[in-house]
Coordinates of C-alpha atoms in Angstrom, one line a residue:
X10 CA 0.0 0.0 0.0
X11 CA 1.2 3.6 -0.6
X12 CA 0.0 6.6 1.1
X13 CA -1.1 10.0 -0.4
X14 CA 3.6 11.2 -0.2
X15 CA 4.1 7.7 -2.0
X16 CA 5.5 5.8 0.7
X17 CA 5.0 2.6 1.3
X18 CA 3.5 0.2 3.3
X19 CA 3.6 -3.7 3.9
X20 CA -0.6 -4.3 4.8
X21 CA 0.2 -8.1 6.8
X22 CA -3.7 -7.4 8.1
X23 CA -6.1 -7.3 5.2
X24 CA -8.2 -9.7 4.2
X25 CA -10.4 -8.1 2.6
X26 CA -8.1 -7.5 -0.4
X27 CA -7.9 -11.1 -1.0
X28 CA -5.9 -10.6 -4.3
X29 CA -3.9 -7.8 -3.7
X30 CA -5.3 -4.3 -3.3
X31 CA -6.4 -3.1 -6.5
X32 CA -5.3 -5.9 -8.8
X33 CA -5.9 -5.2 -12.6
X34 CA -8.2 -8.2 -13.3
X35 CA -10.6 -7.5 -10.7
X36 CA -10.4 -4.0 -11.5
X37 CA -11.0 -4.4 -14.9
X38 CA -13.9 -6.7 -15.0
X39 CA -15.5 -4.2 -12.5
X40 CA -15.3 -1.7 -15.3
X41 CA -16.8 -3.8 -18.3
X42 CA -19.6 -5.2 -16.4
X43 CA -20.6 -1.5 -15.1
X44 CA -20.3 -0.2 -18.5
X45 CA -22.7 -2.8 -19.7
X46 CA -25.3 -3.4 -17.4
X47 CA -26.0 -3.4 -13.4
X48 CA -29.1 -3.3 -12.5
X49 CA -31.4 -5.5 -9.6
X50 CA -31.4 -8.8 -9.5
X51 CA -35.0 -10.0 -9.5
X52 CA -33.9 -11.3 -12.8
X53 CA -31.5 -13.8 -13.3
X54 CA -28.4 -12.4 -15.1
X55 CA -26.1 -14.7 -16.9
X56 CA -23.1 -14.0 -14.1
X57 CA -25.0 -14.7 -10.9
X58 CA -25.5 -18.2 -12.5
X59 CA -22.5 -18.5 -13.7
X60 CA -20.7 -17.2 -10.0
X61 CA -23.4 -19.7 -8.0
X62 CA -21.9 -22.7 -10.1
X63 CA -18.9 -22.1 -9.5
X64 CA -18.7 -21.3 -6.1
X65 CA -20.7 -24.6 -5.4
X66 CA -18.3 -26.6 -6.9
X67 CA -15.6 -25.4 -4.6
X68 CA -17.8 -27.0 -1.8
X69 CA -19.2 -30.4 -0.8
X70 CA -22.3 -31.5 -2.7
X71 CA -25.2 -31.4 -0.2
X72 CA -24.1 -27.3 -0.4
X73 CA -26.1 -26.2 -3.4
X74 CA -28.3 -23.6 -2.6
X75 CA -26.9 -19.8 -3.1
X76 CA -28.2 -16.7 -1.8
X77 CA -26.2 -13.6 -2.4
X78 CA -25.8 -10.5 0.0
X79 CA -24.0 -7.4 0.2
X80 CA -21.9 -8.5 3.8
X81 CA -21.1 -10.7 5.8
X82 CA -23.1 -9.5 8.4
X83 CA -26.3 -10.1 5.8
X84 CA -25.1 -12.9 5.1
X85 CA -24.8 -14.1 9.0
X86 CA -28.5 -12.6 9.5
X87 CA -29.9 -14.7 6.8
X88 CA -28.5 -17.6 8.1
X89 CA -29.7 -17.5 11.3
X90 CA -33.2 -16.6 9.1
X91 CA -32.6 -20.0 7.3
X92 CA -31.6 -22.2 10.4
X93 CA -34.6 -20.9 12.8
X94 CA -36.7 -21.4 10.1
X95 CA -35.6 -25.1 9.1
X96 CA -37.1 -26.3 12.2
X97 CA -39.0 -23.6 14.4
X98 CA -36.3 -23.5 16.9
X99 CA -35.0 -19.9 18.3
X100 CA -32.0 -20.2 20.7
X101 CA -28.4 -20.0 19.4
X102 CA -25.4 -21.4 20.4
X103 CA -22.2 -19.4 19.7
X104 CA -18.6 -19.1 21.0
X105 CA -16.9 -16.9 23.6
X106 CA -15.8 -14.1 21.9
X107 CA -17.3 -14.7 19.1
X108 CA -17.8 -12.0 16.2
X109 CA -20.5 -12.2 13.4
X110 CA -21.1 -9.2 12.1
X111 CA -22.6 -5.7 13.0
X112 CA -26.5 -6.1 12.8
X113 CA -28.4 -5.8 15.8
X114 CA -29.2 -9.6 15.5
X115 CA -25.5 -10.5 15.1
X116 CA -24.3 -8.4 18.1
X117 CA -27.0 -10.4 20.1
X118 CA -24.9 -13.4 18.9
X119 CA -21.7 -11.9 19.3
X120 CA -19.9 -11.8 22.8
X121 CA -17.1 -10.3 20.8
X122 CA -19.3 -7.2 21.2
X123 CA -21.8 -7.3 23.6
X124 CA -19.9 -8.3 26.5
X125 CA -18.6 -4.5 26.2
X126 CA -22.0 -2.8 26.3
X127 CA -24.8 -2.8 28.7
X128 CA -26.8 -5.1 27.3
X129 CA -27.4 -8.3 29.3
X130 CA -27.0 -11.4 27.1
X131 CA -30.5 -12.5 25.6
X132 CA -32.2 -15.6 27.1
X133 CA -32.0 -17.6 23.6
X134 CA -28.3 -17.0 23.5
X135 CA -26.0 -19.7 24.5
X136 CA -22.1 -19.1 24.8
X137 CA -19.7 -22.0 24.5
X138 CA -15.8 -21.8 25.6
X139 CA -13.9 -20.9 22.5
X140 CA -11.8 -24.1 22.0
X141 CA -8.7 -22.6 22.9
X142 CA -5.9 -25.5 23.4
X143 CA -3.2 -22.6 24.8
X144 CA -5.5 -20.1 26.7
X145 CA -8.4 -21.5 27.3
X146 CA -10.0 -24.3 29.8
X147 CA -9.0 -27.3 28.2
X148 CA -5.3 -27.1 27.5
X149 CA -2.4 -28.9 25.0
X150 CA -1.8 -31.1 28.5
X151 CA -5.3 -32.3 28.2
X152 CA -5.9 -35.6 27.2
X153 CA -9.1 -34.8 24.9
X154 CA -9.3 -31.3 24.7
X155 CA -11.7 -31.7 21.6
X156 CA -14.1 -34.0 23.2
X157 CA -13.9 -31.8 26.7
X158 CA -14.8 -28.6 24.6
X159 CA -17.4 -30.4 22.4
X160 CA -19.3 -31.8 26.1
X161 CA -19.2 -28.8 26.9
X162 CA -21.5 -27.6 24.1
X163 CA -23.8 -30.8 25.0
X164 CA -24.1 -28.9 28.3
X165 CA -25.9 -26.2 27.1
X166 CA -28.0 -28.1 24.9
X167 CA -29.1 -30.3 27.8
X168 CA -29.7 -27.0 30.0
X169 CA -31.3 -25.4 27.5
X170 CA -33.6 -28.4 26.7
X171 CA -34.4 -28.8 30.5
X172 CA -35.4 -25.1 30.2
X173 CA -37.7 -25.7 27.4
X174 CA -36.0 -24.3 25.3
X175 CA -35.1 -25.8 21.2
X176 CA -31.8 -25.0 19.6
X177 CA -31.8 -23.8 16.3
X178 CA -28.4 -23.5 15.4
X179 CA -24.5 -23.4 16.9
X180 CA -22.4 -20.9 14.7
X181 CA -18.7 -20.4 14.9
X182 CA -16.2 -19.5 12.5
X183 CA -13.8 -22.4 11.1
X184 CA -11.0 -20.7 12.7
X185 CA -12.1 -17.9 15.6
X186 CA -10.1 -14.3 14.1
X187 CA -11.4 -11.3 16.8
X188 CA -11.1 -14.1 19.6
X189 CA -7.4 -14.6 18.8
X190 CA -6.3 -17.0 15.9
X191 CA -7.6 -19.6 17.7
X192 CA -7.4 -23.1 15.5
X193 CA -10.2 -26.0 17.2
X194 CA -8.9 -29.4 17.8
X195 CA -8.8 -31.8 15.2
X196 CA -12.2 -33.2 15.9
X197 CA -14.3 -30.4 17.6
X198 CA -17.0 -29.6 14.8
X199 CA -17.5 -33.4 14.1
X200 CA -18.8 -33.6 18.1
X201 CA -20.2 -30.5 17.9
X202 CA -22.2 -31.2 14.8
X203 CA -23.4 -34.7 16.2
X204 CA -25.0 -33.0 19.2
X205 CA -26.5 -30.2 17.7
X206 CA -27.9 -32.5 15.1
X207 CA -29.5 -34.6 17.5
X208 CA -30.8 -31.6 19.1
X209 CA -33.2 -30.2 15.9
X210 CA -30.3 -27.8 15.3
X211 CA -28.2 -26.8 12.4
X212 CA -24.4 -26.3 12.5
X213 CA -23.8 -22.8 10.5
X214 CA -19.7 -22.2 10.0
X215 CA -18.6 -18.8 9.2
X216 CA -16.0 -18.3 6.8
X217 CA -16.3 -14.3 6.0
X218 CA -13.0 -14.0 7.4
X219 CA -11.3 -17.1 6.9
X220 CA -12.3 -18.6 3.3
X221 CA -11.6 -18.6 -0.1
X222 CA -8.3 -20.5 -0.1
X223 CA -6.4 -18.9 3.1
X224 CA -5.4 -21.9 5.0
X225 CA -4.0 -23.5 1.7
X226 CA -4.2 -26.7 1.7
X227 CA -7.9 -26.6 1.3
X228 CA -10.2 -24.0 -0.3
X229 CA -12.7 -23.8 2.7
X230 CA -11.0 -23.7 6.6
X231 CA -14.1 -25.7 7.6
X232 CA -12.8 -28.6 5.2
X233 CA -9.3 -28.8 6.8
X234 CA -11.5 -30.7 9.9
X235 CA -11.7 -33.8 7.4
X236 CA -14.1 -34.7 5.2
X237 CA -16.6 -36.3 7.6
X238 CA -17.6 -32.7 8.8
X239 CA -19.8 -30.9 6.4
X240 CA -21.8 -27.7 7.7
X241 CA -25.4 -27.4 7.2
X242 CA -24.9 -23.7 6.1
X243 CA -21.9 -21.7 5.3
X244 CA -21.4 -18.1 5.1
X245 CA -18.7 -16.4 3.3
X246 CA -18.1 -12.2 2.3
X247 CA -14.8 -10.0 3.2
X248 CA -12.4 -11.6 0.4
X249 CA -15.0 -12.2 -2.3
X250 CA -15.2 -9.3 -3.7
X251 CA -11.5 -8.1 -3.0
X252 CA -13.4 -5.1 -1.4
X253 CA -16.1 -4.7 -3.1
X254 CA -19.3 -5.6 -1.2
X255 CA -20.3 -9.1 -2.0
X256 CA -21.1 -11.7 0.1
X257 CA -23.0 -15.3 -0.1
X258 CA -25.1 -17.9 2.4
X259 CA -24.5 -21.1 1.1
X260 CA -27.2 -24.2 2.5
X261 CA -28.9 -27.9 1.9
X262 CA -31.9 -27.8 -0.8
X263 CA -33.3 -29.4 2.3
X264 CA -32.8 -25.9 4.3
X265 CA -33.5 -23.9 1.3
X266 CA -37.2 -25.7 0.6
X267 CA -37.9 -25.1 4.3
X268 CA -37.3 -21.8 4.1
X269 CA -38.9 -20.6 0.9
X270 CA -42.2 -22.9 2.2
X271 CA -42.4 -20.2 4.8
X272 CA -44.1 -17.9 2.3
X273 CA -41.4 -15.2 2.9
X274 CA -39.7 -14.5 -0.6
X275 CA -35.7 -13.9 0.0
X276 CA -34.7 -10.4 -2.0
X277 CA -31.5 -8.5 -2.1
X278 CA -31.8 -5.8 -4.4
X279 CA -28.0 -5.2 -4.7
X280 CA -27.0 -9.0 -4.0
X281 CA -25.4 -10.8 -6.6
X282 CA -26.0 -8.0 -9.2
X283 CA -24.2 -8.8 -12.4
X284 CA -21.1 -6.3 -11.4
X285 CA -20.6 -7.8 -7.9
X286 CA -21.1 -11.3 -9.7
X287 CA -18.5 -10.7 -12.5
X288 CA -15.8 -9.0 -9.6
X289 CA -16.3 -12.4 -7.4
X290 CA -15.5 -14.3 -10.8
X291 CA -12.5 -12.4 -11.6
X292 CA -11.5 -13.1 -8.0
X293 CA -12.1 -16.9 -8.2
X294 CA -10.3 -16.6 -11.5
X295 CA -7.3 -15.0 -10.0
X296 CA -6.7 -17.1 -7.1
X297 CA -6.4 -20.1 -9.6
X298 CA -4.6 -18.8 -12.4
X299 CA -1.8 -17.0 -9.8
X300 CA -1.8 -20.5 -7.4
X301 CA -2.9 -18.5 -4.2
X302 CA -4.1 -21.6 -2.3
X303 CA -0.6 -22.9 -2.8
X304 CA 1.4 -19.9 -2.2
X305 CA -0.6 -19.4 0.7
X306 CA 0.5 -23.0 2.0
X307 CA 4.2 -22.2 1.1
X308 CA 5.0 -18.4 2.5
X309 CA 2.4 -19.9 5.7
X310 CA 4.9 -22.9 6.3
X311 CA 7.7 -20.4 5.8
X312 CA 6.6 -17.8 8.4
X313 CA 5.7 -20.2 10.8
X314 CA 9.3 -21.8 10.6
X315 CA 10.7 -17.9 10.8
X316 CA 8.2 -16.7 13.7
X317 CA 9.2 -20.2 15.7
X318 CA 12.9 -18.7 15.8
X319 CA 11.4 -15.6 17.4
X320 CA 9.8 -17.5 19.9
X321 CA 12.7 -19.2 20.5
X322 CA 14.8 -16.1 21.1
X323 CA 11.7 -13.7 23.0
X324 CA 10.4 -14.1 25.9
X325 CA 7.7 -11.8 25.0
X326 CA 6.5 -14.7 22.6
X327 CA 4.2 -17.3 24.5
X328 CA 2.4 -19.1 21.8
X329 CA 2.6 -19.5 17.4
X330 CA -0.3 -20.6 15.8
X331 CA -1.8 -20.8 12.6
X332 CA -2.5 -22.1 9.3
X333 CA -1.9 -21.3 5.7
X334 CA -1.9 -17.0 5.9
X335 CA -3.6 -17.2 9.0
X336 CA -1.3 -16.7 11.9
X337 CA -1.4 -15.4 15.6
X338 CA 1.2 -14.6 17.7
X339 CA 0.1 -14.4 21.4
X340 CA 2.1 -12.2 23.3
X341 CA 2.7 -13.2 27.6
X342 CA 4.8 -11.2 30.3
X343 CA 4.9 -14.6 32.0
X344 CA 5.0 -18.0 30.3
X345 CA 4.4 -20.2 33.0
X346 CA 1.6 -18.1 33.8
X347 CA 0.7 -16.7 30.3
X348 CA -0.4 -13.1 31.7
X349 CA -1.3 -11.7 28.8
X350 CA 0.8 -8.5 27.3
X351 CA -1.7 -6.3 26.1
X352 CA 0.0 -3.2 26.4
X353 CA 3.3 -4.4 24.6
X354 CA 0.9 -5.5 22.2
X355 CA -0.5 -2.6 21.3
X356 CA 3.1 -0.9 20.9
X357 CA 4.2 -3.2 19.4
X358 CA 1.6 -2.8 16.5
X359 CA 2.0 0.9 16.3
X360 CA 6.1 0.8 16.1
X361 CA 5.5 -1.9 13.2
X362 CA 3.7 1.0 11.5
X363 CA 6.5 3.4 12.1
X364 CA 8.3 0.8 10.2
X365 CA 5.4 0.6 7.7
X366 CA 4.5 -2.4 8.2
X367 CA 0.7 -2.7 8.9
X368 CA -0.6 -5.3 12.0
X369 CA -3.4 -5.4 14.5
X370 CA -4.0 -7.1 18.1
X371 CA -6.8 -9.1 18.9
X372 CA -8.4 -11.8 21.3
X373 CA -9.5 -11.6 24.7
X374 CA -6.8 -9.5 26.2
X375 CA -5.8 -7.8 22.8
X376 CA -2.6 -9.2 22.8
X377 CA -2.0 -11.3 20.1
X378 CA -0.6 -10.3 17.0
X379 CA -2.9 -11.1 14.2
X380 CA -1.3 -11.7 10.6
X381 CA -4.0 -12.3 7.8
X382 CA -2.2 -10.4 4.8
X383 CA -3.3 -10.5 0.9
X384 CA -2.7 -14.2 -0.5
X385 CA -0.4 -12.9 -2.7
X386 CA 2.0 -12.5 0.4
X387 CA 5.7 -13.7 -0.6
X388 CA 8.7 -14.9 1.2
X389 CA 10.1 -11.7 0.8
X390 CA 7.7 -10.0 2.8
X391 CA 7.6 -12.6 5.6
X392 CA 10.9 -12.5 6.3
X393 CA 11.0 -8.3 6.1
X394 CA 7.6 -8.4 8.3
X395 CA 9.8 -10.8 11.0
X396 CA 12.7 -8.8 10.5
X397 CA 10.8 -5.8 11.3
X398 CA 9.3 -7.4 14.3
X399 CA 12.5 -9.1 15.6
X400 CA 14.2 -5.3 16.0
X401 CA 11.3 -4.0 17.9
X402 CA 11.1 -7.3 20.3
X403 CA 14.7 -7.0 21.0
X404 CA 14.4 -3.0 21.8
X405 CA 11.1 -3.7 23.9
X406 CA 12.8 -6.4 25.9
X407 CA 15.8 -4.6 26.5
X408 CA 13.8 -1.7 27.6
X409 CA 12.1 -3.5 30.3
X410 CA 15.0 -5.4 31.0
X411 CA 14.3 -8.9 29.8
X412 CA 16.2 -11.5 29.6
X413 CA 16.1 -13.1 25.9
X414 CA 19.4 -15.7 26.8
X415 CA 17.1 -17.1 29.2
X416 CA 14.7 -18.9 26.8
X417 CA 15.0 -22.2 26.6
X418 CA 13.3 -24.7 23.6
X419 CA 10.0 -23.6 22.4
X420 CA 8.6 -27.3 24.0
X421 CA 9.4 -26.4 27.4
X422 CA 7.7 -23.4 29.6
X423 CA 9.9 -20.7 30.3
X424 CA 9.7 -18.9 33.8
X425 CA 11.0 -15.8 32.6
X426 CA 9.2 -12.9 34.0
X427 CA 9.3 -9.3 32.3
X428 CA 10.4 -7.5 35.8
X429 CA 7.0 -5.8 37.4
X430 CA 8.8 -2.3 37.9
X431 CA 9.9 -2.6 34.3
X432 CA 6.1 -3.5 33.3
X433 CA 5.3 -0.5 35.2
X434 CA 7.6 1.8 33.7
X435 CA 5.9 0.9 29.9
X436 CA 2.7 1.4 31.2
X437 CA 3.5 4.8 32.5
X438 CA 3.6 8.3 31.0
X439 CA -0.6 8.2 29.7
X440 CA -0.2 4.4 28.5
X441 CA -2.6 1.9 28.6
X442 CA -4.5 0.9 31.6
X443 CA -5.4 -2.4 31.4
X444 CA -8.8 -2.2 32.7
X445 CA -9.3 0.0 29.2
X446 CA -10.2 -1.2 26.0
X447 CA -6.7 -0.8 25.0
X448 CA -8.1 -0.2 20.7
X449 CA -9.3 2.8 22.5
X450 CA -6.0 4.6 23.6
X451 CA -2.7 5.0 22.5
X452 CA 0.1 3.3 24.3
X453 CA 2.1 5.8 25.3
X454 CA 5.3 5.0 24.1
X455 CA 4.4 5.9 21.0
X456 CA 2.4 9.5 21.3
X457 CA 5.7 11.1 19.8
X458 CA 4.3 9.6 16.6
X459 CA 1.0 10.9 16.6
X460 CA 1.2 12.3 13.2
X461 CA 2.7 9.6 11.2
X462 CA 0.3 6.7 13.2
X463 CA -2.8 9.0 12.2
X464 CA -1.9 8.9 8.4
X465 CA -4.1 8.2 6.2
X466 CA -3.5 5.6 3.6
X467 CA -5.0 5.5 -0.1
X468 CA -4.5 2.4 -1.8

């Protein structure tokens, strides 16, 4: 990316440019199609055919029936629509900081988000623990931590059943993003998917963040599970339309039938219109002809292998995790402990822009590096993105007096504590408190920046 004085910037966080910000293919069928024709699409254009086919042949069979949005968060919304129709259930079971969209029945769904207003969680609502094998309940020391996280799903379903209450549908993302990279255990859906099943439910799996190729070796995250797991509806937006607004629910004929009995005709005036259609052709057509599944497998495995040496040499580093271009790396002042380190976090994500190189912080505690970059992410840029990162470790641990020598292998917990008067020292001067909702304020190390971390960017 290059801002408005032509300087540039590495973007290691976008996922919605999918392709590469601006790429000329997209681009250009963007511009034919609008010069020809975009209008509603009560009538079938030839390219919202054309786009349904082939997005259905990139998934398993029973998934047949397409209904284009605008977002993901339409797309989440009709879901829910589809699976509270299927059986005239209501409640919903959803993860721990879970995020699906920005709707007022998404943010109902979404602990992401309403866990930070006032509003009490609704009675239909159910929240399962993330399955989280480094932060969460059940650990990597656990013997099962699939089945333990699955039963724990079954809970809820038997609580909510003694309630009187019917589940409708469990929804979770093939790999959680805003709750922190996390990846489930191998396993996890397939439970999950046999107790909501017998329940009356539907399992819906979110892929607006993660889809379209990004973990590699498959095309769908969902289908890296195995292919005895197959969601009942999946729902899919951010990359498809490499920023334009396009965006896709994706169900049984079974499902669909159930829903279109209902008497309520589905209609999206600006869904699927023939120039949103033709940009999420050029896009499929992209990621094949340039190999972006593969390449996404190959830089992945490379960064991985470079951020493990990192780990090995910062204490600051606690856990790497990820698959294909989708990588987290969760930041502790303590790894026996794993006390999160929000505020290093957060500067360390605005000293990586000083560098221009572009990052965020999620999860929880905001402390984990997210990396979700444009598929068409090289080696190059890996290895200048660690490089980058490596620099501003070191100075951050020297500065609070760590010590990186004392690391030992990356299998083994390290007892190194970042020193608490050092820890206070970073948080000092207007930093972060860590009661705040540290996306909120800047860390305080970095206010002598205020300028250049305000930019704005143009692509």
């Amino acid at each position: 990316m290059f801002d408005e004085k032509g300087e540039q910037y590495l973007d290691c966080i976008n996922n919605v440019a999918h392709v590469g910000h601006c790429h000329p293919e997209v681009v250009k069928a963007a511009q034919k199609q609008m010069g020809l024709l975009n209008t509603n699409s009560r009538f079938l254009h030839d390219n919202i055919v054309e786009y349904a086919k082939r997005l259905s042949a990139t998934l398993p069979d029973k998934l047949s029936v397409c209904y284009f949005t605008n977002s993901g968060s339409e797309a989440n919304d009709l879901a829910l629509r589809l699976a509270r129709q299927f059986r005239g259930h209501q409640d919903v079971i959803t993860l721990d900081h879970a995020y699906h969209g920005h709707l007022s029945s998404l943010i109902e769904i979404s602990p992401y988000k309403f866990q930070k207003g006032k509003d009490v969680k609704k009675e239909f609502v159910h929240v399962a623990p993330a399955p989280d094998t480094y932060r969460g309940k059940y650990r990597e020391d656990h013997t099962d931590p699939a089945s333990a996280y699955a039963d724990e799903v079954k809970k809820i379903i038997d609580e909510a059943h003694n309630s009187g209450r019917k589940i409708a549908a469990f929804i979770a993302e093939s790999m959680q993003s805003c709750g922190g990279q996390i990846i489930p255990p191998a396993g996890y859906f397939q439970k999950v998917a046999e107790y909501v099943h017998r329940a009356g439910g539907v399992f819906i799996a979110d892929e607006v963040q993660v889809g379209f190729g990004r973990v590699g070796t498959h095309f769908w995250s969902f289908q890296m599970f195995g292919e005895d797991f197959v969601p009942d509806i999946v729902t899919m937006g951010k990359p498809m339309g490499n920023g334009h607004p396009v965006a896709c629910v994706v169900t049984t004929k079974e499902i669909a039938e159930a829903f279109s009995s209902s008497g309520m005709e589905y209609f999206n005036t600006y869904g699927g219109n023939p120039v949103s259609s033709a940009v999420g052709l050029a896009v499929l057509d992209v990621i094949e002809n340039e190999d972006l599944q593969g390449n996404a497998t190959r830089v992945g495995n490379y960064l991985t292998k470079l951020l493990n040496k990192q780990k090995a040499k910062h204490t600051l580093i606690g856990d790497i995790r990820g698959v294909g271009l989708f990588t987290g790396i969760d930041l502790v002042k303590d790894h026996q402990e794993r006390t999160p380190a929000t505020a290093e976090a957060q500067h360390i994500i605005y000293k990586m822009k000083e560098k221009r190189v572009l990052l965020s912080a999620d999860g929880p505690h905001r402390n984990v590096l997210k990396i979700k970059p444009p598929m068409c992410f090289t080696e190059e840029d890996a290895k200048f993105m660690v490089d980058q990162l490596d620099e501003i470790l070191t100075g951050l641990e020297e500065a609070v007096g760590a010590k990186t020598e004392s690391v030992i292998s990356e299998n083994t917990p390290c007892r190194t504590k970042m020193p608490e008067e050092a820890h206070s020292e970073l948080l000092s001067d207007g930093s972060l408190d860590p009661k705040e909702n540290p996306s909120r304020k800047r860390n305080g190390l970095c206010t002598d920046k205020h300028s250049l971390l305000s930019k704005r960017l143009k692509t």
